[in-house]
């Protein structure tokens, strides 16, 4: 499991949230995870260990959000 293809090309990515997904928590770990270079351009990254698996990200100023159930 990894982040969606193309997330690196989302230059307007403003927010990324990963919740209760240990594998994504590892691969997205700041400056160490394999997927970190794909998300490092986002100014607001949250990785939590709370209940329920969720990946959510916000692109552009219109607050367009997409949530992917995993």
XYZ file of C-alpha atoms in Angstrom, residues 2-65:
64
model
C 1.234 3.447 -0.849
C -0.106 6.901 -1.599
C -2.169 7.421 -4.765
C -0.219 7.770 -7.993
C 0.098 11.394 -8.930
C -0.024 12.889 -5.433
C 3.453 14.258 -6.056
C 2.149 16.203 -9.045
C -0.473 17.965 -6.904
C 1.531 21.163 -6.592
C -1.374 22.889 -4.831
C -1.589 20.172 -2.139
C -2.219 22.157 1.042
C -3.176 19.483 3.554
C -2.649 15.752 3.946
C -4.123 13.624 6.738
C -3.358 9.952 7.343
C -5.205 8.230 10.168
C -4.834 4.766 11.686
C -2.761 3.272 8.897
C 0.596 2.098 10.289
C 2.042 1.247 6.877
C 1.355 4.723 5.444
C 2.615 6.232 8.690
C 5.940 4.488 8.079
C 6.300 5.261 4.372
C 5.283 8.908 4.914
C 7.535 9.521 7.906
C 9.140 12.945 7.694
C 12.476 12.901 5.857
C 12.781 9.084 6.242
C 9.803 7.395 4.606
C 9.856 6.192 1.006
C 6.836 8.363 0.135
C 8.084 11.447 1.994
C 9.523 13.054 -1.190
C 6.046 12.744 -2.744
C 4.351 14.792 -0.009
C 7.099 17.018 1.375
C 5.808 19.995 -0.630
C 2.564 20.059 1.394
C 2.658 22.675 4.157
C 0.191 20.822 6.429
C 0.748 17.083 7.014
C -0.989 15.199 9.848
C -0.296 11.546 10.609
C -2.410 10.187 13.476
C -3.064 6.885 15.187
C -6.777 7.326 15.806
C -9.700 5.057 15.132
C -10.688 4.466 11.519
C -8.487 4.290 8.446
C -8.533 7.448 6.356
C -6.432 9.293 3.818
C -7.649 12.813 3.120
C -6.046 15.617 1.196
C -6.930 19.188 0.263
C -5.975 20.764 -3.035
C -6.210 24.466 -4.023
C -8.040 27.320 -2.344
C -11.522 25.930 -2.958
C -11.044 23.394 -0.172
C -11.788 20.554 -2.559
C -11.331 17.417 -0.497
